[in-house]
Amino acid sequence: MAASAAARTSIGLTLRFHRVIPDCSKCPLYRLKSCTSNRANPQRRSSFNSFRTMNRHLQTSKCLSQAQEGSSNSEDPDDVVNVVFIDRSGKRIPVKGKTGDNVLFLAHKHGIELEGACEASLACSTCHVYVSAAHFDKLPEPEEREDDMLDMAPMLQENSRLACQIVLTPDLDGIELTLPKVTRNFYVDGHVPKPH
Amino acid sequence: PWLLIPFPRSHPKVCIVGSGPAGFYTAQHLLKAHQNVQVDVYERLPVPFGLVRFGVAPDHPEVKNVINTFTQTAKHPRCSFYGNVNVGEDVSVDELQEAYHAIVLSYGAEGNRSVGVPGEDLPGVYSAKDFVGWYNGLPSCQELRPDLSCETAVILGQGNVALDVARILLSPLDALKKTDITQPALEALAQSRVCRVLIVGRRGPMQVASTIKELREMVNLPGTRPEMVAADFDGVAEALKDLPRPRKRLTELMLKTALEMPTEKEQERRKKASRIWGFRFFRSPVEILAEPGCNRVAGVRLAVNKLEGSGEKAQAVLTGEVEDVPCGLVISSIGYRSLPIDPTVPFDSRRAIVPNSMGRVHNAAGLYCSGWLKTGPTGVIATTMNSSFDTARSLLEDVESGKLDVSSAKPGSHMISSLLEKRGVKPVTFSDWEKIDDLETRRGEVSGKPREKILTVAAMLKVARG
């Protein structure tokens, strides 16, 4: 629904579309600049911002309201925070974020396979990541609600955090975030999901 | 995606039965990984989303945000939604197999485990599944009309559903008024006299199946105070240090709530609280009792247990003692249960799942399963998500290896649509659902709720067709 998509975009929840829409950069029409599709043209994306419609009871955590609203396309070098995502197959994907970026949305923007089922409201554990040792202690302590959700994540480690609670700052430059390998041996750590 | 099929030559058609998290997450993964796959999602009700709509508690709206992800999937050009279609009655699984290259069964668990004690059928005894369905607007549960005129309610089971029920029974009305709880449920709760809820389990504090978020909500529930039995916690403090983190944090919170001297501020708060809740451990129901000559529940007879072994595998063993707890409402929350859909589909009635290996149904080529039907009715949305991705991956591997033959074209929804038309069944499309969604949302705005749910299938269909 356009209204809810626009509402989400207007509070920085942009670019979920990247999950189900093909990668334009591989398309010959795009490369020849013959593509007339709206979504292939980044400048046109700003037209969504004009749909500042009602927030339909979208419940999110406080981190989201601090998240970068404008696009991260401009690259002011002072602001850039380099992040490396390591996906479930072990592939390293370096991306450039900005101070203030919410790491979950940065991941979505770059097509990293990190779900965010509850959309950053600390009501799930689907954005669980492992943080590189050098940067883990630089993150602010998790609030109790984040710890509660982390408890639900399979293969919890000492350096586990929820990506939706990580906001980039300059001292996090070079941070590496590894997606847990949730394999067929899903409960290899002995974690048993609770019956309903 | 974990498995991406570049430049596929085939055009597989996959049918998914059930439009809850399992169905949609399986669809999402298939669509992303295979550039040609067509995914059709069939759902018995006119409305999608399964337990996200009918199971997640009304005061947990953030958990329902996942609906936005599912909506995007449903609107994907290679995905179609067909609501109001009862697989097993309107169309058989055999017919679906003729029409599609593969079928993924993800219709979840609509039955419940029975306690298996005398008196279970007495008026005043309900399954948590039905109680939750009632306050969440599941059409088949709207006639429940639970009697909330008693003071004490006993909930059997100590999982998250049990805590959800306790919380809804004891929440201040103001908290519920702004949620999507149904209007009839809100009115019934406004008249409720229930002020004491006991949450009963066979084993001890270290075996509770609920998780810390839900426990914290009970501890912090305005207008209530906890009431536990200190002796139930003997030996627990000593065992803490060896527990894995999630269990440790949960147990610490329980210990603190049960044993620690509260702060002055908390003591004040508890004094003013008019509603009570508490866990009762080491108790198994053996009979549900009625007052002589009166056909209504009047109490529960509980056998006293002791534990043999420790940790998750500890077993409750009867001691021979019993105790009777007077109450006017009993809610059994000991687990959901899947049901067989069609005689041609293998079903393990002991475990109540479709027998499978990594989502591939045993002895049934082209059949897969995901979600609770695959693993049993445990886990949250994240668990189901991972399990669904696994099933999708199995299906894609089979396409790649040729084990699943997608080389010849299949008719897909064309065949099924014309069968349904002949049988007088009119599917509800996703944009029909959006009409229902829109009306519910607009009705909700009137009373400051996220939505005012439509409560009968007939009314839903009327809006869908309108």
mmCIF file of N, CA, C and O in Angstrom, chain A residues 1-2 4 8 16-17 19-20 22 54 56-60 88 113 115-119 121-123 125-126 144 146-152 154 156 182-184 186-187 192-196, chain B residues 1-2 25 28-29 32 61-63 65-66 68-69 72 75-76 161 209 211-213 216 245-247 249 335-336 358 372 377-380 382-383 385-386 389-390 393-394 434 437 441 449-450:
data_model
loop_
_atom_site.group_PDB
_atom_site.id
_atom_site.type_symbol
_atom_site.label_atom_id
_atom_site.label_comp_id
_atom_site.label_asym_id
_atom_site.label_seq_id
_atom_site.Cartn_x
_atom_site.Cartn_y
_atom_site.Cartn_z
ATOM 1 N N MET A 1 0.846 -1.188 0.000
ATOM 2 C CA MET A 1 0.000 0.000 0.000
ATOM 3 C C MET A 1 0.874 1.228 0.000
ATOM 4 O O MET A 1 1.741 1.365 0.844
ATOM 5 N N ALA A 2 0.639 2.111 -0.925
ATOM 6 C CA ALA A 2 1.525 3.272 -1.107
ATOM 7 C C ALA A 2 1.597 4.114 0.156
ATOM 8 O O ALA A 2 2.643 4.582 0.529
ATOM 9 N N SER A 4 1.231 3.299 3.351
ATOM 10 C CA SER A 4 2.072 2.779 4.435
ATOM 11 C C SER A 4 3.527 2.731 4.005
ATOM 12 O O SER A 4 4.418 2.964 4.792
ATOM 13 N N ARG A 8 6.414 4.660 6.049
ATOM 14 C CA ARG A 8 7.635 4.021 6.517
ATOM 15 C C ARG A 8 8.867 4.731 5.995
ATOM 16 O O ARG A 8 9.840 4.912 6.698
ATOM 17 N N ARG A 16 13.040 -1.347 1.928
ATOM 18 C CA ARG A 16 12.722 -2.759 2.049
ATOM 19 C C ARG A 16 12.508 -3.330 0.664
ATOM 20 O O ARG A 16 12.637 -4.509 0.454
ATOM 21 N N PHE A 17 12.138 -2.454 -0.254
ATOM 22 C CA PHE A 17 11.834 -2.893 -1.603
ATOM 23 C C PHE A 17 12.992 -3.667 -2.193
ATOM 24 O O PHE A 17 12.822 -4.498 -3.047
ATOM 25 N N ARG A 19 14.523 -5.972 -1.237
ATOM 26 C CA ARG A 19 14.506 -7.410 -1.042
ATOM 27 C C ARG A 19 13.824 -8.125 -2.194
ATOM 28 O O ARG A 19 14.236 -9.172 -2.608
ATOM 29 N N VAL A 20 12.714 -7.593 -2.670
ATOM 30 C CA VAL A 20 11.960 -8.369 -3.658
ATOM 31 C C VAL A 20 12.056 -7.787 -5.058
ATOM 32 O O VAL A 20 11.547 -8.353 -6.000
ATOM 33 N N PRO A 22 14.222 -6.783 -8.408
ATOM 34 C CA PRO A 22 15.499 -7.184 -9.006
ATOM 35 C C PRO A 22 16.544 -6.076 -8.929
ATOM 36 O O PRO A 22 16.214 -4.912 -8.813
ATOM 37 N N MET A 54 -0.072 10.085 7.569
ATOM 38 C CA MET A 54 -0.231 9.557 8.910
ATOM 39 C C MET A 54 0.684 8.354 9.155
ATOM 40 O O MET A 54 0.865 7.506 8.305
ATOM 41 N N ARG A 56 0.670 5.086 10.610
ATOM 42 C CA ARG A 56 -0.447 4.243 10.986
ATOM 43 C C ARG A 56 -0.115 3.360 12.180
ATOM 44 O O ARG A 56 0.108 2.175 12.047
ATOM 45 N N HIS A 57 -0.060 3.957 13.330
ATOM 46 C CA HIS A 57 0.165 3.206 14.550
ATOM 47 C C HIS A 57 1.399 2.341 14.444
ATOM 48 O O HIS A 57 1.450 1.270 15.011
ATOM 49 N N LEU A 58 2.382 2.787 13.716
ATOM 50 C CA LEU A 58 3.593 2.002 13.575
ATOM 51 C C LEU A 58 4.361 2.131 14.871
ATOM 52 O O LEU A 58 4.693 3.219 15.302
ATOM 53 N N GLN A 59 4.600 0.996 15.511
ATOM 54 C CA GLN A 59 5.263 1.037 16.804
ATOM 55 C C GLN A 59 6.739 0.763 16.609
ATOM 56 O O GLN A 59 7.103 -0.264 16.090
ATOM 57 N N THR A 60 7.575 1.665 17.015
ATOM 58 C CA THR A 60 9.011 1.422 16.864
ATOM 59 C C THR A 60 9.735 1.861 18.126
ATOM 60 O O THR A 60 9.178 2.541 18.973
ATOM 61 N N ARG A 88 25.815 -14.760 5.630
ATOM 62 C CA ARG A 88 25.766 -16.118 6.173
ATOM 63 C C ARG A 88 26.651 -17.096 5.426
ATOM 64 O O ARG A 88 26.966 -18.163 5.930
ATOM 65 N N GLU A 113 21.119 -9.623 3.816
ATOM 66 C CA GLU A 113 20.004 -10.459 4.249
ATOM 67 C C GLU A 113 19.742 -10.452 5.736
ATOM 68 O O GLU A 113 19.828 -11.499 6.389
ATOM 69 N N GLU A 115 16.919 -9.737 8.369
ATOM 70 C CA GLU A 115 15.507 -9.431 8.577
ATOM 71 C C GLU A 115 15.356 -8.438 9.710
ATOM 72 O O GLU A 115 16.228 -8.313 10.555
ATOM 73 N N GLY A 116 14.236 -7.787 9.720
ATOM 74 C CA GLY A 116 13.908 -6.908 10.841
ATOM 75 C C GLY A 116 12.413 -7.002 11.015
ATOM 76 O O GLY A 116 11.688 -6.054 10.772
ATOM 77 N N ALA A 117 11.971 -8.192 11.439
ATOM 78 C CA ALA A 117 10.533 -8.473 11.414
ATOM 79 C C ALA A 117 9.713 -7.430 12.155
ATOM 80 O O ALA A 117 8.664 -7.017 11.685
ATOM 81 N N CYS A 118 10.204 -6.982 13.321
ATOM 82 C CA CYS A 118 9.395 -6.055 14.104
ATOM 83 C C CYS A 118 9.725 -4.608 13.775
ATOM 84 O O CYS A 118 9.208 -3.696 14.418
ATOM 85 N N GLU A 119 10.570 -4.394 12.792
ATOM 86 C CA GLU A 119 10.921 -3.042 12.345
ATOM 87 C C GLU A 119 11.485 -2.198 13.474
ATOM 88 O O GLU A 119 11.018 -1.091 13.756
ATOM 89 N N SER A 121 11.560 -2.439 16.744
ATOM 90 C CA SER A 121 10.857 -2.102 17.984
ATOM 91 C C SER A 121 11.168 -3.009 19.158
ATOM 92 O O SER A 121 10.412 -3.058 20.117
ATOM 93 N N LEU A 122 12.291 -3.744 19.089
ATOM 94 C CA LEU A 122 12.677 -4.622 20.203
ATOM 95 C C LEU A 122 11.569 -5.613 20.535
ATOM 96 O O LEU A 122 11.261 -5.866 21.701
ATOM 97 N N ALA A 123 10.998 -6.192 19.487
ATOM 98 C CA ALA A 123 9.971 -7.219 19.712
ATOM 99 C C ALA A 123 10.301 -8.510 18.982
ATOM 100 O O ALA A 123 9.444 -9.366 18.847
ATOM 101 N N SER A 125 14.034 -11.038 17.380
ATOM 102 C CA SER A 125 15.494 -11.166 17.417
ATOM 103 C C SER A 125 16.027 -11.468 16.028
ATOM 104 O O SER A 125 17.104 -12.026 15.875
ATOM 105 N N THR A 126 15.267 -11.072 15.004
ATOM 106 C CA THR A 126 15.658 -11.475 13.656
ATOM 107 C C THR A 126 16.813 -10.651 13.091
ATOM 108 O O THR A 126 17.345 -10.990 12.050
ATOM 109 N N GLU A 144 17.724 -3.143 28.851
ATOM 110 C CA GLU A 144 17.162 -4.415 29.317
ATOM 111 C C GLU A 144 16.298 -5.078 28.251
ATOM 112 O O GLU A 144 16.353 -6.292 28.052
ATOM 113 N N GLU A 146 16.557 -4.952 25.064
ATOM 114 C CA GLU A 146 17.351 -5.589 24.005
ATOM 115 C C GLU A 146 17.888 -6.925 24.523
ATOM 116 O O GLU A 146 17.830 -7.936 23.821
ATOM 117 N N ASP A 147 18.382 -6.936 25.760
ATOM 118 C CA ASP A 147 18.885 -8.182 26.335
ATOM 119 C C ASP A 147 17.787 -9.239 26.371
ATOM 120 O O ASP A 147 18.027 -10.417 26.126
ATOM 121 N N ASP A 148 16.589 -8.821 26.709
ATOM 122 C CA ASP A 148 15.463 -9.762 26.755
ATOM 123 C C ASP A 148 15.232 -10.400 25.388
ATOM 124 O O ASP A 148 14.975 -11.597 25.285
ATOM 125 N N MET A 149 15.315 -9.604 24.323
ATOM 126 C CA MET A 149 15.107 -10.143 22.978
ATOM 127 C C MET A 149 16.297 -10.986 22.541
ATOM 128 O O MET A 149 16.131 -12.020 21.889
ATOM 129 N N LEU A 150 17.500 -10.567 22.899
ATOM 130 C CA LEU A 150 18.690 -11.343 22.549
ATOM 131 C C LEU A 150 18.611 -12.743 23.144
ATOM 132 O O LEU A 150 19.074 -13.711 22.536
ATOM 133 N N ASP A 151 18.019 -12.847 24.333
ATOM 134 C CA ASP A 151 17.884 -14.156 24.974
ATOM 135 C C ASP A 151 17.140 -15.140 24.084
ATOM 136 O O ASP A 151 17.271 -16.352 24.240
ATOM 137 N N MET A 152 16.312 -14.621 23.172
ATOM 138 C CA MET A 152 15.522 -15.494 22.306
ATOM 139 C C MET A 152 16.295 -15.934 21.067
ATOM 140 O O MET A 152 15.842 -16.801 20.335
ATOM 141 N N PRO A 154 18.825 -17.700 18.577
ATOM 142 C CA PRO A 154 19.642 -18.906 18.568
ATOM 143 C C PRO A 154 21.113 -18.545 18.422
ATOM 144 O O PRO A 154 21.452 -17.530 17.824
ATOM 145 N N LEU A 156 23.398 -17.559 20.568
ATOM 146 C CA LEU A 156 23.790 -16.328 21.244
ATOM 147 C C LEU A 156 25.253 -16.430 21.662
ATOM 148 O O LEU A 156 25.700 -17.464 22.127
ATOM 149 N N VAL A 182 22.643 -19.516 10.655
ATOM 150 C CA VAL A 182 21.559 -20.339 11.173
ATOM 151 C C VAL A 182 21.372 -21.493 10.216
ATOM 152 O O VAL A 182 20.774 -21.383 9.174
ATOM 153 N N THR A 183 21.938 -22.609 10.579
ATOM 154 C CA THR A 183 22.000 -23.745 9.647
ATOM 155 C C THR A 183 20.912 -24.758 9.972
ATOM 156 O O THR A 183 20.082 -24.566 10.831
ATOM 157 N N ARG A 184 20.966 -25.862 9.288
ATOM 158 C CA ARG A 184 20.019 -26.938 9.518
ATOM 159 C C ARG A 184 20.116 -27.413 10.962
ATOM 160 O O ARG A 184 19.141 -27.828 11.550
ATOM 161 N N PHE A 186 19.859 -26.275 13.585
ATOM 162 C CA PHE A 186 19.387 -24.994 14.079
ATOM 163 C C PHE A 186 19.620 -24.830 15.568
ATOM 164 O O PHE A 186 19.998 -23.774 16.030
ATOM 165 N N TYR A 187 19.400 -25.872 16.325
ATOM 166 C CA TYR A 187 19.493 -25.713 17.771
ATOM 167 C C TYR A 187 20.762 -26.346 18.305
ATOM 168 O O TYR A 187 20.774 -26.961 19.335
ATOM 169 N N VAL A 192 16.297 -24.513 23.197
ATOM 170 C CA VAL A 192 15.021 -25.124 22.820
ATOM 171 C C VAL A 192 13.966 -24.033 22.802
ATOM 172 O O VAL A 192 13.791 -23.355 23.806
ATOM 173 N N PRO A 193 13.299 -23.845 21.666
ATOM 174 C CA PRO A 193 12.288 -22.792 21.643
ATOM 175 C C PRO A 193 11.147 -23.158 22.576
ATOM 176 O O PRO A 193 10.859 -24.329 22.772
ATOM 177 N N LYS A 194 10.537 -22.136 23.159
ATOM 178 C CA LYS A 194 9.542 -22.406 24.183
ATOM 179 C C LYS A 194 8.204 -22.776 23.559
ATOM 180 O O LYS A 194 7.773 -22.154 22.609
ATOM 181 N N PRO A 195 7.538 -23.788 24.111
ATOM 182 C CA PRO A 195 6.224 -24.164 23.573
ATOM 183 C C PRO A 195 5.213 -23.046 23.782
ATOM 184 O O PRO A 195 5.340 -22.268 24.727
ATOM 185 N N HIS A 196 4.215 -23.026 22.960
ATOM 186 C CA HIS A 196 3.175 -22.020 23.098
ATOM 187 C C HIS A 196 1.980 -22.637 23.798
ATOM 188 O O HIS A 196 1.344 -23.502 23.247
ATOM 189 N N PRO B 1 20.652 -14.159 -0.846
ATOM 190 C CA PRO B 1 20.045 -15.381 -0.311
ATOM 191 C C PRO B 1 21.081 -16.487 -0.235
ATOM 192 O O PRO B 1 22.078 -16.448 -0.924
ATOM 193 N N TRP B 2 20.848 -17.465 0.614
ATOM 194 C CA TRP B 2 21.824 -18.525 0.787
ATOM 195 C C TRP B 2 22.021 -19.297 -0.512
ATOM 196 O O TRP B 2 23.069 -19.816 -0.790
ATOM 197 N N TYR B 25 6.960 -16.367 4.879
ATOM 198 C CA TYR B 25 8.417 -16.388 4.870
ATOM 199 C C TYR B 25 8.947 -17.387 3.836
ATOM 200 O O TYR B 25 9.974 -17.174 3.202
ATOM 201 N N GLN B 28 8.553 -15.600 0.550
ATOM 202 C CA GLN B 28 9.554 -14.536 0.413
ATOM 203 C C GLN B 28 10.888 -15.093 -0.055
ATOM 204 O O GLN B 28 11.533 -14.567 -0.963
ATOM 205 N N HIS B 29 11.300 -16.178 0.558
ATOM 206 C CA HIS B 29 12.603 -16.739 0.244
ATOM 207 C C HIS B 29 12.636 -17.329 -1.164
ATOM 208 O O HIS B 29 13.620 -17.176 -1.888
ATOM 209 N N LYS B 32 12.776 -14.526 -3.819
ATOM 210 C CA LYS B 32 14.061 -13.838 -3.902
ATOM 211 C C LYS B 32 15.114 -14.692 -4.586
ATOM 212 O O LYS B 32 15.959 -14.188 -5.306
ATOM 213 N N PRO B 61 1.619 -4.844 19.738
ATOM 214 C CA PRO B 61 1.461 -4.433 18.342
ATOM 215 C C PRO B 61 2.772 -4.444 17.550
ATOM 216 O O PRO B 61 2.752 -4.662 16.348
ATOM 217 N N GLU B 62 3.916 -4.254 18.208
ATOM 218 C CA GLU B 62 5.173 -4.209 17.448
ATOM 219 C C GLU B 62 5.487 -5.556 16.819
ATOM 220 O O GLU B 62 6.107 -5.632 15.757
ATOM 221 N N VAL B 63 5.046 -6.615 17.500
ATOM 222 C CA VAL B 63 5.290 -7.952 16.941
ATOM 223 C C VAL B 63 4.550 -8.076 15.608
ATOM 224 O O VAL B 63 4.964 -8.811 14.713
ATOM 225 N N ASN B 65 4.282 -5.854 13.343
ATOM 226 C CA ASN B 65 4.897 -5.080 12.254
ATOM 227 C C ASN B 65 5.325 -5.974 11.098
ATOM 228 O O ASN B 65 5.427 -5.522 9.956
ATOM 229 N N VAL B 66 5.545 -7.246 11.401
ATOM 230 C CA VAL B 66 5.979 -8.173 10.355
ATOM 231 C C VAL B 66 4.948 -8.253 9.222
ATOM 232 O O VAL B 66 5.281 -8.672 8.108
ATOM 233 N N ASN B 68 3.913 -5.908 7.541
ATOM 234 C CA ASN B 68 4.379 -5.060 6.435
ATOM 235 C C ASN B 68 5.263 -5.844 5.478
ATOM 236 O O ASN B 68 5.181 -5.684 4.259
ATOM 237 N N THR B 69 6.134 -6.691 6.039
ATOM 238 C CA THR B 69 6.990 -7.533 5.205
ATOM 239 C C THR B 69 6.126 -8.486 4.387
ATOM 240 O O THR B 69 6.362 -8.686 3.197
ATOM 241 N N GLN B 72 4.368 -6.822 1.474
ATOM 242 C CA GLN B 72 5.244 -6.631 0.321
ATOM 243 C C GLN B 72 5.366 -7.908 -0.493
ATOM 244 O O GLN B 72 5.352 -7.891 -1.720
ATOM 245 N N LYS B 75 2.311 -8.638 -2.545
ATOM 246 C CA LYS B 75 2.145 -7.750 -3.690
ATOM 247 C C LYS B 75 3.252 -7.907 -4.729
ATOM 248 O O LYS B 75 3.284 -7.210 -5.719
ATOM 249 N N HIS B 76 4.156 -8.832 -4.498
ATOM 250 C CA HIS B 76 5.197 -9.120 -5.479
ATOM 251 C C HIS B 76 4.523 -9.595 -6.767
ATOM 252 O O HIS B 76 3.537 -10.344 -6.711
ATOM 253 N N VAL B 161 1.874 -18.200 26.061
ATOM 254 C CA VAL B 161 0.430 -18.039 25.834
ATOM 255 C C VAL B 161 -0.284 -17.933 27.188
ATOM 256 O O VAL B 161 -1.196 -17.123 27.367
ATOM 257 N N ALA B 209 8.234 -22.471 30.596
ATOM 258 C CA ALA B 209 8.446 -22.352 29.161
ATOM 259 C C ALA B 209 8.326 -20.915 28.669
ATOM 260 O O ALA B 209 8.586 -20.640 27.505
ATOM 261 N N THR B 211 9.111 -16.735 28.449
ATOM 262 C CA THR B 211 10.365 -15.998 28.294
ATOM 263 C C THR B 211 10.301 -14.672 29.047
ATOM 264 O O THR B 211 9.236 -14.231 29.471
ATOM 265 N N ILE B 212 11.476 -14.064 29.186
ATOM 266 C CA ILE B 212 11.630 -12.976 30.140
ATOM 267 C C ILE B 212 10.793 -11.744 29.817
ATOM 268 O O ILE B 212 10.296 -11.078 30.722
ATOM 269 N N LYS B 213 10.601 -11.477 28.530
ATOM 270 C CA LYS B 213 9.829 -10.268 28.189
ATOM 271 C C LYS B 213 8.426 -10.370 28.783
ATOM 272 O O LYS B 213 7.921 -9.429 29.383
ATOM 273 N N ARG B 216 8.398 -10.155 32.598
ATOM 274 C CA ARG B 216 8.592 -8.773 33.043
ATOM 275 C C ARG B 216 7.294 -7.994 32.939
ATOM 276 O O ARG B 216 6.970 -7.172 33.788
ATOM 277 N N ARG B 245 22.649 -18.258 29.722
ATOM 278 C CA ARG B 245 22.203 -16.874 29.946
ATOM 279 C C ARG B 245 20.698 -16.642 29.901
ATOM 280 O O ARG B 245 20.135 -16.040 30.822
ATOM 281 N N PRO B 246 19.984 -17.119 28.845
ATOM 282 C CA PRO B 246 18.549 -16.802 28.804
ATOM 283 C C PRO B 246 17.807 -17.379 30.028
ATOM 284 O O PRO B 246 17.000 -16.686 30.648
ATOM 285 N N ARG B 247 18.093 -18.618 30.367
ATOM 286 C CA ARG B 247 17.439 -19.268 31.504
ATOM 287 C C ARG B 247 17.858 -18.574 32.798
ATOM 288 O O ARG B 247 17.034 -18.374 33.694
ATOM 289 N N ARG B 249 18.780 -15.377 33.315
ATOM 290 C CA ARG B 249 18.149 -14.066 33.494
ATOM 291 C C ARG B 249 16.678 -14.227 33.864
ATOM 292 O O ARG B 249 16.157 -13.509 34.718
ATOM 293 N N GLY B 335 -0.521 -26.284 24.995
ATOM 294 C CA GLY B 335 0.034 -26.472 23.652
ATOM 295 C C GLY B 335 -1.026 -26.545 22.572
ATOM 296 O O GLY B 335 -2.122 -27.048 22.773
ATOM 297 N N TYR B 336 -0.685 -26.034 21.403
ATOM 298 C CA TYR B 336 -1.519 -26.173 20.219
ATOM 299 C C TYR B 336 -1.215 -27.535 19.591
ATOM 300 O O TYR B 336 -0.298 -28.243 20.030
ATOM 301 N N MET B 358 13.974 -31.881 6.933
ATOM 302 C CA MET B 358 14.331 -30.540 6.461
ATOM 303 C C MET B 358 13.256 -29.950 5.563
ATOM 304 O O MET B 358 13.543 -29.302 4.571
ATOM 305 N N TRP B 372 4.906 -24.483 12.070
ATOM 306 C CA TRP B 372 4.542 -25.381 13.160
ATOM 307 C C TRP B 372 4.128 -26.765 12.679
ATOM 308 O O TRP B 372 4.281 -27.754 13.400
ATOM 309 N N PRO B 377 4.281 -27.156 17.448
ATOM 310 C CA PRO B 377 3.799 -25.801 17.741
ATOM 311 C C PRO B 377 4.621 -25.063 18.791
ATOM 312 O O PRO B 377 4.106 -24.644 19.821
ATOM 313 N N THR B 378 5.900 -24.881 18.541
ATOM 314 C CA THR B 378 6.728 -24.110 19.474
ATOM 315 C C THR B 378 7.539 -23.091 18.690
ATOM 316 O O THR B 378 7.808 -23.268 17.514
ATOM 317 N N GLY B 379 7.920 -22.025 19.367
ATOM 318 C CA GLY B 379 8.759 -21.026 18.716
ATOM 319 C C GLY B 379 8.010 -19.753 18.406
ATOM 320 O O GLY B 379 6.788 -19.738 18.283
ATOM 321 N N VAL B 380 8.754 -18.660 18.262
ATOM 322 C CA VAL B 380 8.177 -17.365 17.938
ATOM 323 C C VAL B 380 8.343 -17.115 16.436
ATOM 324 O O VAL B 380 8.819 -17.962 15.702
ATOM 325 N N ALA B 382 10.443 -15.451 14.785
ATOM 326 C CA ALA B 382 11.821 -15.601 14.293
ATOM 327 C C ALA B 382 12.160 -17.071 14.055
ATOM 328 O O ALA B 382 12.859 -17.412 13.089
ATOM 329 N N THR B 383 11.695 -17.924 14.929
ATOM 330 C CA THR B 383 11.941 -19.361 14.774
ATOM 331 C C THR B 383 11.301 -19.860 13.490
ATOM 332 O O THR B 383 11.916 -20.605 12.711
ATOM 333 N N MET B 385 10.519 -18.132 10.950
ATOM 334 C CA MET B 385 11.198 -17.533 9.809
ATOM 335 C C MET B 385 12.367 -18.406 9.363
ATOM 336 O O MET B 385 12.496 -18.750 8.185
ATOM 337 N N ASN B 386 13.208 -18.773 10.314
ATOM 338 C CA ASN B 386 14.374 -19.584 9.967
ATOM 339 C C ASN B 386 13.974 -20.947 9.428
ATOM 340 O O ASN B 386 14.541 -21.449 8.463
ATOM 341 N N PHE B 389 12.750 -20.530 5.847
ATOM 342 C CA PHE B 389 13.861 -20.334 4.911
ATOM 343 C C PHE B 389 14.519 -21.682 4.611
ATOM 344 O O PHE B 389 14.926 -21.968 3.490
ATOM 345 N N ASP B 390 14.612 -22.520 5.637
ATOM 346 C CA ASP B 390 15.177 -23.860 5.468
ATOM 347 C C ASP B 390 14.363 -24.685 4.478
ATOM 348 O O ASP B 390 14.918 -25.369 3.612
ATOM 349 N N ARG B 393 14.821 -23.485 1.050
ATOM 350 C CA ARG B 393 16.130 -23.901 0.551
ATOM 351 C C ARG B 393 16.094 -25.355 0.080
ATOM 352 O O ARG B 393 16.667 -25.683 -0.951
ATOM 353 N N SER B 394 15.423 -26.220 0.818
ATOM 354 C CA SER B 394 15.300 -27.621 0.396
ATOM 355 C C SER B 394 14.610 -27.701 -0.957
ATOM 356 O O SER B 394 15.050 -28.435 -1.852
ATOM 357 N N GLU B 434 -7.454 -5.901 1.203
ATOM 358 C CA GLU B 434 -7.127 -4.516 1.521
ATOM 359 C C GLU B 434 -8.383 -3.690 1.764
ATOM 360 O O GLU B 434 -8.348 -2.710 2.529
ATOM 361 N N ASP B 437 -9.124 -4.574 5.306
ATOM 362 C CA ASP B 437 -8.106 -3.915 6.128
ATOM 363 C C ASP B 437 -8.438 -2.440 6.309
ATOM 364 O O ASP B 437 -8.388 -1.884 7.405
ATOM 365 N N THR B 441 -9.470 -0.521 9.752
ATOM 366 C CA THR B 441 -8.634 0.578 10.224
ATOM 367 C C THR B 441 -9.466 1.835 10.435
ATOM 368 O O THR B 441 -9.324 2.534 11.448
ATOM 369 N N LYS B 449 -8.398 2.971 18.210
ATOM 370 C CA LYS B 449 -7.758 1.658 18.151
ATOM 371 C C LYS B 449 -7.077 1.495 16.800
ATOM 372 O O LYS B 449 -7.511 2.093 15.822
ATOM 373 N N PRO B 450 -6.052 0.656 16.709
ATOM 374 C CA PRO B 450 -5.400 0.442 15.415
ATOM 375 C C PRO B 450 -6.369 -0.115 14.376
ATOM 376 O O PRO B 450 -6.245 0.136 13.199
#
